[in-house]
Each structure stands twice: as structure tokens, then as C-alpha cells.
């Protein structure tokens, strides 16, 4: 048998840089060159509104907004600029980094290092028509709240002979020229982007009028994440008590492991696991999801008053930037990553990447282990109802409907009495040490029939999931989740347990083409 997690590619997003505000449409340093620019953005200057970093408040100037941030949030933008030595483009990145953090509900973003926002993605405005981006050249004369005021005597030195006023004037002129050049370059970038977007719209209109609509090829990666943006699938998972109770019980029964710790929730969905962790005493939880459900997760977290502990991050865990320094790691990674037959459409490769990038060397994976099981089945009732059925449908033969009927894996819950042998564990996945290469495998297994059968109808595959509080321990190779009594807890998706939303995977056998379709005796080895 072979199984492999899909390599998820980044969804294509339209590259865009939003146009500037009306204030940005007039260059006070060179008004003669602004006629064309004003045609592109014909709004009036008095409509300028600078949005606050961390709220929906707007202000008539950048100075007023920054003063509000200092008073309300204790955040000094100018001080950060100067402490980190930010030039013009780095300041743009800082603005968009702050707005991205605020969008995730974080009013205290980490600004200890400019490496946190050095990615070029922060050159793209988070807010369309962000007036602050076009006011950055005006901030140099705003004094940081942490800087002492310049005394009158100190000011006098520059004009009374103690300083060189001509050198100072030359320095200011050079700074002004540099800021003007940077501002014009950024303005040209926005203008170029506007032209590209308008040209795209024109092309789209022409394509529509000619009725030559070419369907885009399906992006399986985007389709996967889109499927998790709707309520139905999350309702199904949340109502799976075996699944959800197992996570809750482990987290709540081991609060000492979570108290004061930093947790990363990979594929957070509605945020339920993140909220379990917060309630168990976690100091900080990063909830990550690449589907649109992240917006509802954020609302759920705010509704339950946990926004000071949990921050939501939209994107793939491999591509987002968590507000951690390079030396900072998380204590625990929690994730419900399992798919049908454990690995189908699962995101284990992303969880492994997150573990290697963010988890402390002594950190804990939740869950800690998974085991795949396989067993032969003999289920003549199902074969008669769902396979042989096609030989006689209201007196008509429909054998064509049986084409490739044995090629697909069926997802259904089975009773134990259809098993011809006890399940055999054939692969254990230790989540603390497994690597991506281990997810492509060929495994041999052997088992003895426990009863006589007329022939095998197929094979059943399921998995057990274990939650161990000690990363140095592992369940025994013959451990069964349905009878597990050791430290921690476990659940099964197989015939020996209650039905879960995963159920089991069933691979049918064509008796006409297989020796296993012949009568077999108890004790016979497979």
C-alpha cells in the first residue's frame, strides 16, 4: 500500500498595490508635475482620512493619528522608526505589518526587530487608499514621546554662533531631496500598478464581449482550502464527540502542561482547540488556517473573550510570519490534521514543517502518535446490496455501472463481525520524530484468519490516535485505542470503536481476479 500527503501549493492571489489617497495625489514639492496624477485620483485634499493602527478611528493628519496611538496604546511609531533605523521602504513595510497585525486582532505587535517585517509582501498596502503611506515623508519632524524636548538655549546655539546654521541647512536640504525622491518613486509604483489593473479590467471586458470564456484549470490546493470555509464540514467535525472529546479531555486533564505556555494550532478551523488551550491556562496561542473559516474563528474567539490570548493568522503555516523572534519557539503544537485512512488529504506535511520550524526541542506534539491498521473483510450482504445489485436493476442488466467499482476506496463504518481477522498494525507515526519522506511507504504485513470464509470481499483500513503527555514515551506496538489504559488517552476510527466522521476505508476485491476470492480456512496466513 502507498499513501502520501498532498504537497499543497500556494493559492494564486491577485498582486495589487492599492492607489493612494487624495493627499498623495499632490506633491507639495513639485506641483507642476501633478496634473496627470490628479486626473487619476480626482478627490479633494480635504477628504484625507488617516486610519488609526489599532481601531477604526480616523484622523485628518498623520500627526494626529500617531499622537492618538501614543496616548491610547502607548505605541510610538516615530520612536520605532528611529530605534530600528528604518528608511522609507522599511517604514512602508512597518505600516503594513502593523495593519496586518491589527487585522488579526493584535493591538500589541512585536516590533523588536525589523526582520519581523522585512518580507516584501509588506510593501503591498493592507488598506486600500491608505493615506498614511503617502504621509511618511511628513513624519520626520514629529518628535518621539520618548525624546526630551529641545530647550530654548539649545535651539539658540544653532543661530547664535554655537552651531553652524549653514551646515544644518545643507543637511536639511539633502534630507528633503532624499525624501522627495523616495516619495516620487513610490508614487510611480502605485501609478504603474493602477495602469496594470485598469488594463486588466479592459482585457476582461473585451474577453466577456467576445464570449470567449476559457475556464481556468482547477487548483486542487485552492479547492481543498475552500472546502473548509463552509459551516457544514466544521459542524460535522465538532459533532464528532469521539474526536472533539478526545482533544478536550487531554488538554483539560493536563492543564499543568499548558499553563503559561505558548501553543501553535495548525489548521485551527473554528478555533475550538485554540480555545481549549486558552481555557487550560496557555499564555499565548497562535491559531493558523489557510481557509476563510479563520474570519469566523476570530469572531468566535472575541465572542468568548479570549482575544488577548489567541491571535488568528490567515495563510499556510509555511508562509505566514508568526510574531516570534528567530530564537523564540512554541511549547506545544496542537493540530487535528488527520484525513480519511489517516493520510488522504491530510496536512501532516505542514504539521511536520511547523514542528521543525517552531517547536522547542523538548516541546510536545498533540496528538503524539497515530497507528494504521488493516484487516480482511467478508461482507456478502454489502456485496449483494451494492455490487451484485447492478446485475439486475428492475430486470435490466447494468454491468457497465460496475466499471472500476473496485478501484475506489469506500468510506464507511463496519461492524466487527465482518472482519475475517483481527486488525494488524502496519505503520506507526511518531509525531515528534517522523519526517515527510516517511509518508511514502511500502509495508509488508501478515495475519491469520480467525474463521472460515467463502472468500475475501476486501480490506478495511483505519487508524488509532494517541495523546501522550510525555514526548519520550510511545504506545506499545500492539496497543489498541479501544482498550488503551495507559497514561494519556486515545481513540480509534475502526470497527472496534464508536463511529467517527472518518469512519474506515474499504478496498473491495474482485473475487473473479483474486486468489483471495476463493474459500479460505481458519488459521490460514495472509
Short mmCIF file of C-alpha atoms in Angstrom, two decimals:
data_model
loop_
_atom_site.label_atom_id
_atom_site.label_comp_id
_atom_site.label_asym_id
_atom_site.label_seq_id
_atom_site.Cartn_x
_atom_site.Cartn_y
_atom_site.Cartn_z
CA UNK A 1 0.00 0.00 0.00
CA UNK A 2 1.21 3.52 -0.70
CA UNK A 3 0.00 6.73 0.93
CA UNK A 4 1.28 10.24 0.65
CA UNK A 5 0.11 13.64 1.83
CA UNK A 6 -0.50 16.16 -0.96
CA UNK A 7 2.09 18.87 -1.48
CA UNK A 8 -0.08 21.93 -1.07
CA UNK A 9 0.82 24.81 -3.37
CA UNK A 10 0.13 28.44 -2.52
CA UNK A 11 -3.19 29.71 -3.91
CA UNK A 12 -2.75 32.32 -6.58
CA UNK A 13 -3.66 35.73 -5.36
CA UNK A 14 -4.03 38.83 -7.48
CA UNK A 15 -0.99 41.03 -6.99
CA UNK A 16 -2.10 44.54 -6.35
CA UNK A 17 -0.91 47.73 -4.77
CA UNK A 18 -3.79 49.98 -3.78
CA UNK A 19 -3.90 53.51 -5.05
CA UNK A 20 -3.02 56.38 -2.76
CA UNK A 21 -5.36 58.85 -1.12
CA UNK A 22 -6.15 62.33 -2.39
CA UNK A 23 -3.36 63.76 -0.24
CA UNK A 24 -0.93 61.55 -2.07
CA UNK A 25 -2.16 62.87 -5.42
CA UNK A 26 -0.49 66.26 -4.88
CA UNK A 27 3.27 66.52 -4.49
CA UNK A 28 3.87 69.72 -2.47
CA UNK A 29 7.49 69.61 -3.56
CA UNK A 30 6.80 69.63 -7.31
CA UNK A 31 3.24 70.71 -8.06
CA UNK A 32 3.93 71.32 -11.77
CA UNK A 33 4.21 67.57 -12.39
CA UNK A 34 0.94 66.56 -10.73
CA UNK A 35 -1.64 67.24 -13.42
CA UNK A 36 -1.80 63.66 -14.72
CA UNK A 37 -1.75 62.22 -11.21
CA UNK A 38 -4.71 64.35 -10.19
CA UNK A 39 -6.61 63.02 -13.20
CA UNK A 40 -6.11 59.50 -11.88
CA UNK A 41 -7.31 60.40 -8.39
CA UNK A 42 -9.53 63.50 -8.61
CA UNK A 43 -10.56 63.56 -4.93
CA UNK A 44 -10.20 66.71 -2.86
CA UNK A 45 -7.42 67.09 -0.31
CA UNK A 46 -9.78 67.97 2.48
CA UNK A 47 -11.19 64.43 2.35
CA UNK A 48 -7.90 62.98 3.69
CA UNK A 49 -8.54 60.47 6.46
CA UNK A 50 -5.67 58.65 8.20
CA UNK A 51 -6.88 55.46 9.87
CA UNK A 52 -5.61 54.54 13.31
CA UNK A 53 -3.37 51.45 13.51
CA UNK A 54 -5.44 49.55 16.07
CA UNK A 55 -9.01 50.85 15.80
CA UNK A 56 -11.47 52.23 13.26
CA UNK A 57 -10.82 55.85 14.29
CA UNK A 58 -9.74 58.21 11.50
CA UNK A 59 -7.83 61.49 11.72
CA UNK A 60 -7.23 64.47 9.43
CA UNK A 61 -3.44 64.08 9.61
CA UNK A 62 -0.73 61.52 10.30
CA UNK A 63 0.47 63.57 13.26
CA UNK A 64 -2.95 63.42 14.92
CA UNK A 65 -3.22 59.67 14.37
CA UNK A 66 0.23 58.94 15.79
CA UNK A 67 -0.45 61.10 18.85
CA UNK A 68 -3.68 59.13 19.41
CA UNK A 69 -1.71 55.85 19.20
CA UNK A 70 0.76 57.11 21.78
CA UNK A 71 -2.00 58.20 24.17
CA UNK A 72 -4.32 55.20 23.76
CA UNK A 73 -1.94 52.30 23.15
CA UNK A 74 1.46 53.56 24.26
CA UNK A 75 2.78 52.87 20.77
CA UNK A 76 5.35 55.36 19.47
CA UNK A 77 5.70 54.87 15.71
CA UNK A 78 8.40 57.51 15.29
CA UNK A 79 10.48 56.00 18.09
CA UNK A 80 10.28 52.57 16.46
CA UNK A 81 11.36 54.12 13.15
CA UNK A 82 14.39 55.71 14.74
CA UNK A 83 15.31 52.80 17.04
CA UNK A 84 15.34 50.35 14.13
CA UNK A 85 16.92 52.82 11.70
CA UNK A 86 14.13 52.45 9.15
CA UNK A 87 14.43 54.08 5.76
CA UNK A 88 11.47 54.94 3.55
CA UNK A 89 10.61 51.47 2.21
CA UNK A 90 11.16 49.82 5.58
CA UNK A 91 8.74 52.35 7.06
CA UNK A 92 6.14 51.33 4.46
CA UNK A 93 6.66 47.70 5.45
CA UNK A 94 6.27 48.62 9.12
CA UNK A 95 2.95 50.37 8.44
CA UNK A 96 1.55 47.37 6.56
CA UNK A 97 2.94 44.95 9.16
CA UNK A 98 1.13 46.88 11.91
CA UNK A 99 -2.09 46.96 9.89
CA UNK A 100 -1.83 43.19 9.24
CA UNK A 101 -1.37 42.55 12.95
CA UNK A 102 -4.35 44.76 13.80
CA UNK A 103 -6.43 42.89 11.24
CA UNK A 104 -5.65 39.71 13.21
CA UNK A 105 -6.80 41.41 16.43
CA UNK A 106 -3.28 42.05 17.77
CA UNK A 107 -3.01 45.54 19.31
CA UNK A 108 0.48 44.89 20.71
CA UNK A 109 2.53 43.61 17.76
CA UNK A 110 6.16 42.71 18.26
CA UNK A 111 8.35 45.45 16.75
CA UNK A 112 11.61 44.47 18.43
CA UNK A 113 13.35 43.77 15.14
CA UNK A 114 12.87 44.88 11.55
CA UNK A 115 13.39 41.26 10.49
CA UNK A 116 9.79 40.68 11.57
CA UNK A 117 8.54 42.73 8.63
CA UNK A 118 11.37 42.52 6.12
CA UNK A 119 9.30 40.39 3.72
CA UNK A 120 8.43 42.27 0.52
CA UNK A 121 4.79 41.26 0.94
CA UNK A 122 4.54 44.15 3.39
CA UNK A 123 5.08 46.60 0.53
CA UNK A 124 1.54 45.80 -0.57
CA UNK A 125 -0.96 48.04 1.25
CA UNK A 126 -3.28 46.27 3.66
CA UNK A 127 -5.81 49.10 3.42
CA UNK A 128 -6.86 50.43 0.06
CA UNK A 129 -6.08 54.15 -0.29
CA UNK A 130 -4.01 54.13 2.91
CA UNK A 131 -3.30 57.82 3.35
CA UNK A 132 -0.56 57.18 5.92
CA UNK A 133 1.67 55.63 3.25
CA UNK A 134 1.71 58.96 1.44
CA UNK A 135 2.39 60.97 4.58
CA UNK A 136 5.55 59.15 5.65
CA UNK A 137 7.78 61.95 4.38
CA UNK A 138 5.98 64.32 6.77
CA UNK A 139 6.86 62.33 9.89
CA UNK A 140 10.49 63.32 10.18
CA UNK A 141 9.59 66.49 12.06
CA UNK A 142 7.38 64.69 14.59
CA UNK A 143 9.23 64.31 17.87
CA UNK A 144 9.12 60.95 19.61
CA UNK A 145 7.42 60.98 23.01
CA UNK A 146 10.49 59.28 24.47
CA UNK A 147 12.84 62.08 23.35
CA UNK A 148 13.43 65.05 25.66
CA UNK A 149 12.20 68.41 24.40
CA UNK A 150 14.86 70.69 22.95
CA UNK A 151 15.45 73.63 25.23
CA UNK A 152 15.36 77.21 24.00
CA UNK A 153 19.05 77.59 24.82
CA UNK A 154 19.85 74.52 22.74
CA UNK A 155 17.82 75.90 19.89
CA UNK A 156 19.68 79.17 20.20
CA UNK A 157 23.04 77.51 19.62
CA UNK A 158 22.12 76.87 16.03
CA UNK A 159 21.51 80.54 15.32
CA UNK A 160 23.76 82.35 17.76
CA UNK A 161 27.07 81.01 16.55
CA UNK A 162 27.46 77.96 18.85
CA UNK A 163 26.40 75.78 15.88
CA UNK A 164 26.82 76.06 12.13
CA UNK A 165 23.44 77.12 10.69
CA UNK A 166 24.63 76.73 7.09
CA UNK A 167 25.71 73.14 7.67
CA UNK A 168 22.33 72.40 9.25
CA UNK A 169 20.51 73.98 6.30
CA UNK A 170 22.54 71.89 3.86
CA UNK A 171 21.75 68.75 5.87
CA UNK A 172 18.02 69.52 5.86
CA UNK A 173 18.03 70.23 2.12
CA UNK A 174 19.75 66.90 1.45
CA UNK A 175 17.22 65.07 3.65
CA UNK A 176 14.34 66.85 1.91
CA UNK A 177 15.69 65.90 -1.52
CA UNK A 178 16.05 62.26 -0.44
CA UNK A 179 12.51 62.08 0.91
CA UNK A 180 11.14 63.67 -2.25
CA UNK A 181 12.93 61.10 -4.40
CA UNK A 182 11.64 58.20 -2.29
CA UNK A 183 8.11 59.57 -2.30
CA UNK A 184 8.08 60.07 -6.07
CA UNK A 185 9.41 56.56 -6.65
CA UNK A 186 6.70 55.02 -4.52
CA UNK A 187 4.05 57.17 -6.21
CA UNK A 188 5.23 55.96 -9.62
CA UNK A 189 4.97 52.36 -8.41
CA UNK A 190 1.36 52.92 -7.43
CA UNK A 191 0.61 54.64 -10.74
CA UNK A 192 2.12 51.72 -12.66
CA UNK A 193 0.03 49.27 -10.68
CA UNK A 194 -3.12 51.29 -11.36
CA UNK A 195 -2.39 51.19 -15.09
CA UNK A 196 -1.89 47.44 -14.98
CA UNK A 197 -5.16 46.94 -13.10
CA UNK A 198 -7.08 49.18 -15.49
CA UNK A 199 -5.57 47.33 -18.46
CA UNK A 200 -6.58 44.01 -16.88
CA UNK A 201 -10.13 45.25 -16.48
CA UNK A 202 -10.20 46.39 -20.11
CA UNK A 203 -8.93 43.00 -21.26
CA UNK A 204 -11.54 41.26 -19.13
CA UNK A 205 -14.29 43.36 -20.65
CA UNK A 206 -13.12 42.54 -24.18
CA UNK A 207 -12.98 38.85 -23.38
CA UNK A 208 -16.51 38.96 -21.98
CA UNK A 209 -17.87 40.79 -25.01
CA UNK A 210 -16.32 38.25 -27.37
CA UNK A 211 -17.87 35.38 -25.38
CA UNK A 212 -14.56 33.55 -25.45
CA UNK A 213 -14.61 32.39 -21.86
CA UNK A 214 -11.81 29.92 -21.14
CA UNK A 215 -12.38 28.04 -17.87
CA UNK A 216 -9.39 28.11 -15.56
CA UNK A 217 -7.91 24.76 -14.64
CA UNK A 218 -8.97 23.53 -11.22
CA UNK A 219 -6.48 24.33 -8.49
CA UNK A 220 -6.77 21.34 -6.15
CA UNK A 221 -4.88 23.22 -3.47
CA UNK A 222 -7.35 26.11 -3.50
CA UNK A 223 -10.25 23.69 -3.75
CA UNK A 224 -9.02 21.88 -0.64
CA UNK A 225 -8.89 25.03 1.47
CA UNK A 226 -12.13 26.37 0.01
CA UNK A 227 -13.92 23.21 1.12
CA UNK A 228 -13.03 24.10 4.71
CA UNK A 229 -14.54 27.59 4.51
CA UNK A 230 -18.13 26.38 4.88
CA UNK A 231 -20.02 25.56 8.07
CA UNK A 232 -21.11 22.02 7.19
CA UNK A 233 -17.74 20.33 7.44
CA UNK A 234 -16.93 22.06 10.73
CA UNK A 235 -20.32 21.19 12.18
CA UNK A 236 -19.68 17.56 11.27
CA UNK A 237 -16.29 17.56 12.96
CA UNK A 238 -17.47 19.38 16.08
CA UNK A 239 -20.39 16.98 16.49
CA UNK A 240 -17.99 14.04 16.26
CA UNK A 241 -17.79 13.58 20.03
CA UNK A 242 -15.14 10.89 19.81
CA UNK A 243 -12.82 13.31 18.03
CA UNK A 244 -13.58 16.54 19.89
CA UNK A 245 -13.89 15.00 23.36
CA UNK A 246 -10.51 13.30 22.95
CA UNK A 247 -8.75 16.62 22.34
CA UNK A 248 -10.70 18.39 25.09
CA UNK A 249 -10.10 15.63 27.65
CA UNK A 250 -6.36 15.52 27.02
CA UNK A 251 -5.99 19.30 27.23
CA UNK A 252 -8.20 19.76 30.31
CA UNK A 253 -6.78 16.70 32.10
CA UNK A 254 -3.25 18.00 31.59
CA UNK A 255 -3.63 21.68 32.39
CA UNK A 256 -0.21 21.64 34.05
CA UNK A 257 1.31 21.08 30.61
CA UNK A 258 -0.48 24.09 29.10
CA UNK A 259 -0.34 26.59 31.98
CA UNK A 260 1.72 29.63 30.98
CA UNK A 261 2.84 28.00 27.71
CA UNK A 262 2.87 29.15 24.08
CA UNK A 263 0.80 26.98 21.74
CA UNK A 264 0.57 26.77 17.95
CA UNK A 265 -2.71 25.42 16.50
CA UNK A 266 -2.11 24.32 12.88
CA UNK A 267 -5.35 24.25 10.87
CA UNK A 268 -7.43 25.82 13.64
CA UNK A 269 -10.81 25.76 11.84
CA UNK A 270 -13.42 27.29 14.13
CA UNK A 271 -10.80 27.82 16.84
CA UNK A 272 -12.16 25.15 19.17
CA UNK A 273 -8.76 23.60 20.01
CA UNK A 274 -7.19 27.03 20.50
CA UNK A 275 -9.95 27.93 22.94
CA UNK A 276 -9.47 24.63 24.81
CA UNK A 277 -5.79 25.52 25.20
CA UNK A 278 -6.57 29.07 26.36
CA UNK A 279 -9.04 27.77 28.94
CA UNK A 280 -6.41 25.29 30.14
CA UNK A 281 -4.11 28.18 31.01
CA UNK A 282 -2.00 28.76 27.89
CA UNK A 283 -0.33 32.17 27.95
CA UNK A 284 -0.35 32.62 24.18
CA UNK A 285 -1.96 30.72 21.31
CA UNK A 286 -1.31 31.20 17.60
CA UNK A 287 -4.29 29.93 15.55
CA UNK A 288 -3.39 29.35 11.89
CA UNK A 289 -5.68 28.42 9.00
CA UNK A 290 -5.49 28.97 5.26
CA UNK A 291 -9.25 28.89 4.61
CA UNK A 292 -11.79 31.67 5.04
CA UNK A 293 -13.02 29.99 8.25
CA UNK A 294 -10.27 31.93 10.03
CA UNK A 295 -12.52 35.02 9.95
CA UNK A 296 -15.24 33.16 11.85
CA UNK A 297 -12.66 31.70 14.22
CA UNK A 298 -11.56 35.24 15.06
CA UNK A 299 -15.16 36.21 15.81
CA UNK A 300 -15.64 33.08 17.94
CA UNK A 301 -12.53 33.95 19.94
CA UNK A 302 -13.70 37.54 20.50
CA UNK A 303 -17.18 36.33 21.48
CA UNK A 304 -15.63 34.22 24.22
CA UNK A 305 -13.29 36.95 25.44
CA UNK A 306 -10.07 35.11 24.55
CA UNK A 307 -8.62 37.63 22.07
CA UNK A 308 -5.85 38.65 24.48
CA UNK A 309 -4.53 35.08 24.46
CA UNK A 310 -5.34 33.81 20.96
CA UNK A 311 -4.27 35.56 17.77
CA UNK A 312 -5.52 34.34 14.38
CA UNK A 313 -3.27 34.14 11.31
CA UNK A 314 -4.64 33.60 7.80
CA UNK A 315 -2.40 31.60 5.48
CA UNK A 316 -0.33 28.46 5.24
CA UNK A 317 1.84 27.83 8.25
CA UNK A 318 4.81 27.55 5.87
CA UNK A 319 4.23 31.07 4.52
CA UNK A 320 2.90 33.24 7.33
CA UNK A 321 5.20 35.09 9.72
CA UNK A 322 4.42 34.45 13.37
CA UNK A 323 5.31 37.31 15.75
CA UNK A 324 8.25 35.39 17.19
CA UNK A 325 11.94 36.15 17.10
CA UNK A 326 14.16 33.57 15.40
CA UNK A 327 15.26 32.20 18.76
CA UNK A 328 11.68 32.01 20.10
CA UNK A 329 9.80 28.72 19.85
CA UNK A 330 6.44 27.35 20.95
CA UNK A 331 6.00 24.83 23.76
CA UNK A 332 3.16 22.82 22.20
CA UNK A 333 1.76 22.19 18.73
CA UNK A 334 -1.84 21.03 18.61
CA UNK A 335 -3.50 20.04 15.35
CA UNK A 336 -6.37 17.94 14.05
CA UNK A 337 -4.65 17.06 10.78
CA UNK A 338 -5.92 13.51 10.15
CA UNK A 339 -7.77 12.64 6.93
CA UNK A 340 -9.60 9.58 5.63
CA UNK A 341 -7.43 6.48 6.09
CA UNK A 342 -5.28 8.88 8.15
CA UNK A 343 -3.25 10.32 5.26
CA UNK A 344 -5.76 11.11 2.50
CA UNK A 345 -6.00 14.89 2.07
CA UNK A 346 -4.27 15.23 5.43
CA UNK A 347 -1.94 18.13 6.18
CA UNK A 348 0.66 16.19 8.12
CA UNK A 349 3.47 17.56 5.95
CA UNK A 350 2.52 21.08 7.10
CA UNK A 351 2.43 19.97 10.73
CA UNK A 352 5.89 18.43 10.36
CA UNK A 353 7.18 21.67 8.83
CA UNK A 354 5.70 23.67 11.72
CA UNK A 355 7.26 21.26 14.23
CA UNK A 356 10.71 21.63 12.70
CA UNK A 357 10.41 25.42 12.45
CA UNK A 358 8.61 26.43 15.63
CA UNK A 359 8.59 23.67 18.29
CA UNK A 360 11.11 23.71 21.14
CA UNK A 361 13.44 20.69 21.30
CA UNK A 362 11.54 19.43 24.36
CA UNK A 363 8.14 20.59 23.06
CA UNK A 364 5.01 18.46 22.88
CA UNK A 365 3.00 17.32 19.85
CA UNK A 366 -0.76 16.88 20.38
CA UNK A 367 -1.64 14.21 19.35
CA UNK A 368 1.66 12.39 19.79
CA UNK A 369 1.20 9.14 17.82
CA UNK A 370 -1.02 7.55 15.17
CA UNK A 371 -1.17 3.92 14.08
CA UNK A 372 -2.59 2.50 10.85
CA UNK A 373 -4.38 -0.88 10.99
CA UNK A 374 -5.56 -3.27 8.27
CA UNK A 375 -7.89 -6.28 8.36
CA UNK A 376 -9.54 -8.58 5.76
CA UNK A 377 -13.33 -8.46 5.48
CA UNK A 378 -16.02 -10.85 4.35
CA UNK A 379 -19.31 -8.99 3.90
CA UNK A 380 -21.63 -10.81 1.45
CA UNK A 381 -24.62 -8.65 2.44
CA UNK A 382 -22.86 -5.47 1.34
CA UNK A 383 -21.66 -7.10 -1.90
CA UNK A 384 -25.20 -8.22 -2.72
CA UNK A 385 -26.68 -4.80 -1.94
CA UNK A 386 -24.10 -2.54 -3.58
CA UNK A 387 -22.20 -4.61 -6.14
CA UNK A 388 -24.30 -7.53 -7.38
CA UNK A 389 -27.23 -5.10 -7.43
CA UNK A 390 -26.10 -3.85 -10.85
CA UNK A 391 -26.67 -7.26 -12.47
CA UNK A 392 -30.43 -6.88 -12.10
CA UNK A 393 -31.94 -3.40 -11.79
CA UNK A 394 -35.70 -3.73 -12.27
CA UNK A 395 -34.98 -6.61 -14.62
CA UNK A 396 -32.27 -4.78 -16.59
CA UNK A 397 -28.55 -5.54 -16.58
CA UNK A 398 -26.29 -2.58 -15.85
CA UNK A 399 -22.88 -4.20 -15.69
CA UNK A 400 -21.34 -1.01 -17.12
CA UNK A 401 -22.00 0.66 -13.77
CA UNK A 402 -19.57 -1.77 -12.17
CA UNK A 403 -16.65 -0.46 -14.21
CA UNK A 404 -13.77 0.36 -11.86
CA UNK A 405 -16.00 -0.26 -8.85
CA UNK A 406 -13.05 -1.93 -7.14
CA UNK A 407 -10.66 0.95 -7.86
CA UNK A 408 -12.08 3.43 -5.36
CA UNK A 409 -11.67 3.39 -1.60
CA UNK A 410 -15.08 3.43 0.09
CA UNK A 411 -15.61 5.35 3.32
CA UNK A 412 -17.97 3.51 5.65
CA UNK A 413 -18.25 2.25 9.20
CA UNK A 414 -18.05 -1.52 9.60
CA UNK A 415 -19.19 -3.87 12.33
CA UNK A 416 -16.56 -6.14 13.83
CA UNK A 417 -18.42 -9.25 12.72
CA UNK A 418 -17.49 -8.63 9.06
CA UNK A 419 -13.78 -8.85 9.87
CA UNK A 420 -12.20 -12.17 8.95
CA UNK A 421 -9.23 -11.49 11.19
CA UNK A 422 -8.15 -9.15 13.92
CA UNK A 423 -6.67 -5.92 12.62
CA UNK A 424 -2.91 -5.78 12.21
CA UNK A 425 -0.96 -2.57 12.90
CA UNK A 426 1.30 -1.96 9.92
CA UNK A 427 2.55 1.61 10.40
CA UNK A 428 3.07 3.77 13.49
CA UNK A 429 3.62 7.50 13.08
CA UNK A 430 5.55 9.10 15.99
CA UNK A 431 4.69 12.76 15.52
CA UNK A 432 7.74 14.04 17.40
CA UNK A 433 10.23 12.41 15.02
CA UNK A 434 8.54 11.38 11.75
CA UNK A 435 9.77 13.11 8.59
CA UNK A 436 7.94 13.86 5.33
CA UNK A 437 9.84 11.14 3.45
CA UNK A 438 8.25 8.56 5.78
CA UNK A 439 4.82 9.38 4.37
CA UNK A 440 5.56 7.46 1.16
CA UNK A 441 5.93 3.82 2.07
CA UNK A 442 5.51 0.17 1.20
CA UNK A 443 4.85 -2.13 4.17
CA UNK A 444 4.57 -5.87 4.46
CA UNK A 445 2.17 -7.44 6.94
CA UNK A 446 0.97 -10.91 7.90
CA UNK A 447 -2.12 -12.19 9.69
CA UNK A 448 -4.07 -15.39 10.34
CA UNK A 449 -7.74 -15.85 9.53
CA UNK A 450 -9.91 -16.32 12.62
CA UNK A 451 -12.72 -18.12 10.83
CA UNK A 452 -13.56 -19.97 7.64
CA UNK A 453 -14.76 -17.72 4.81
CA UNK A 454 -16.12 -18.33 1.32
CA UNK A 455 -13.69 -15.71 0.10
CA UNK A 456 -12.49 -12.23 0.96
CA UNK A 457 -14.51 -9.25 -0.21
CA UNK A 458 -11.94 -6.61 0.59
CA UNK A 459 -9.68 -4.93 3.11
CA UNK A 460 -10.51 -2.44 5.83
CA UNK A 461 -8.10 0.33 6.89
CA UNK A 462 -8.46 2.55 9.96
CA UNK A 463 -6.27 4.45 12.40
CA UNK A 464 -5.82 4.91 16.13
CA UNK A 465 -4.77 8.27 17.60
CA UNK A 466 -2.86 8.57 20.90
CA UNK A 467 -2.36 11.59 23.16
CA UNK A 468 0.64 11.04 25.44
CA UNK A 469 1.75 13.78 27.88
CA UNK A 470 5.41 12.71 27.75
CA UNK A 471 7.25 13.08 24.44
CA UNK A 472 9.80 10.45 25.47
CA UNK A 473 7.18 7.70 25.67
CA UNK A 474 5.35 5.74 22.96
CA UNK A 475 2.37 3.37 22.97
CA UNK A 476 3.33 -0.28 22.59
CA UNK A 477 3.38 -1.63 19.03
CA UNK A 478 0.29 -3.76 19.76
CA UNK A 479 -1.62 -1.00 21.62
CA UNK A 480 -5.31 -0.69 20.72
CA UNK A 481 -7.05 2.62 21.23
CA UNK A 482 -10.34 0.97 22.19
CA UNK A 483 -8.65 -0.82 25.12
CA UNK A 484 -5.93 1.75 25.92
CA UNK A 485 -5.47 2.28 29.68
CA UNK A 486 -2.00 3.81 29.94
CA UNK A 487 -1.03 7.45 30.50
CA UNK A 488 -2.92 9.89 28.30
CA UNK A 489 -5.88 8.92 26.14
CA UNK A 490 -6.70 7.58 22.66
CA UNK A 491 -9.47 7.00 20.13
CA UNK A 492 -10.00 4.68 17.15
CA UNK A 493 -11.80 5.11 13.85
CA UNK A 494 -12.06 1.34 13.34
CA UNK A 495 -14.79 -1.28 13.78
CA UNK A 496 -13.82 -1.74 17.44
CA UNK A 497 -14.98 1.73 18.44
CA UNK A 498 -17.91 4.08 18.03
CA UNK A 499 -18.43 5.59 14.60
CA UNK A 500 -16.48 8.76 13.81
CA UNK A 501 -16.75 11.15 10.87
CA UNK A 502 -13.61 9.48 9.43
CA UNK A 503 -15.17 6.01 9.57
CA UNK A 504 -12.96 3.37 7.84
CA UNK A 505 -11.55 2.95 4.37
CA UNK A 506 -12.75 -0.14 2.47
CA UNK A 507 -10.97 -1.51 -0.60
CA UNK A 508 -13.08 -4.13 -2.40
CA UNK A 509 -11.63 -7.23 -4.05
CA UNK A 510 -12.83 -8.60 -7.38
CA UNK A 511 -13.22 -12.27 -6.46
CA UNK A 512 -13.05 -13.26 -10.10
CA UNK A 513 -9.49 -11.94 -10.39
CA UNK A 514 -8.04 -12.75 -6.97
CA UNK A 515 -6.97 -15.94 -5.23
CA UNK A 516 -8.27 -14.34 -2.05
CA UNK A 517 -11.73 -14.63 -3.56
CA UNK A 518 -11.56 -18.42 -3.13
CA UNK A 519 -12.69 -20.23 0.07
CA UNK A 520 -10.17 -19.81 2.90
CA UNK A 521 -9.76 -21.70 6.17
CA UNK A 522 -9.34 -20.54 9.76
CA UNK A 523 -5.67 -20.20 10.68
CA UNK A 524 -4.61 -19.66 7.09
CA UNK A 525 -1.95 -16.92 6.75
CA UNK A 526 -2.40 -13.90 4.57
#
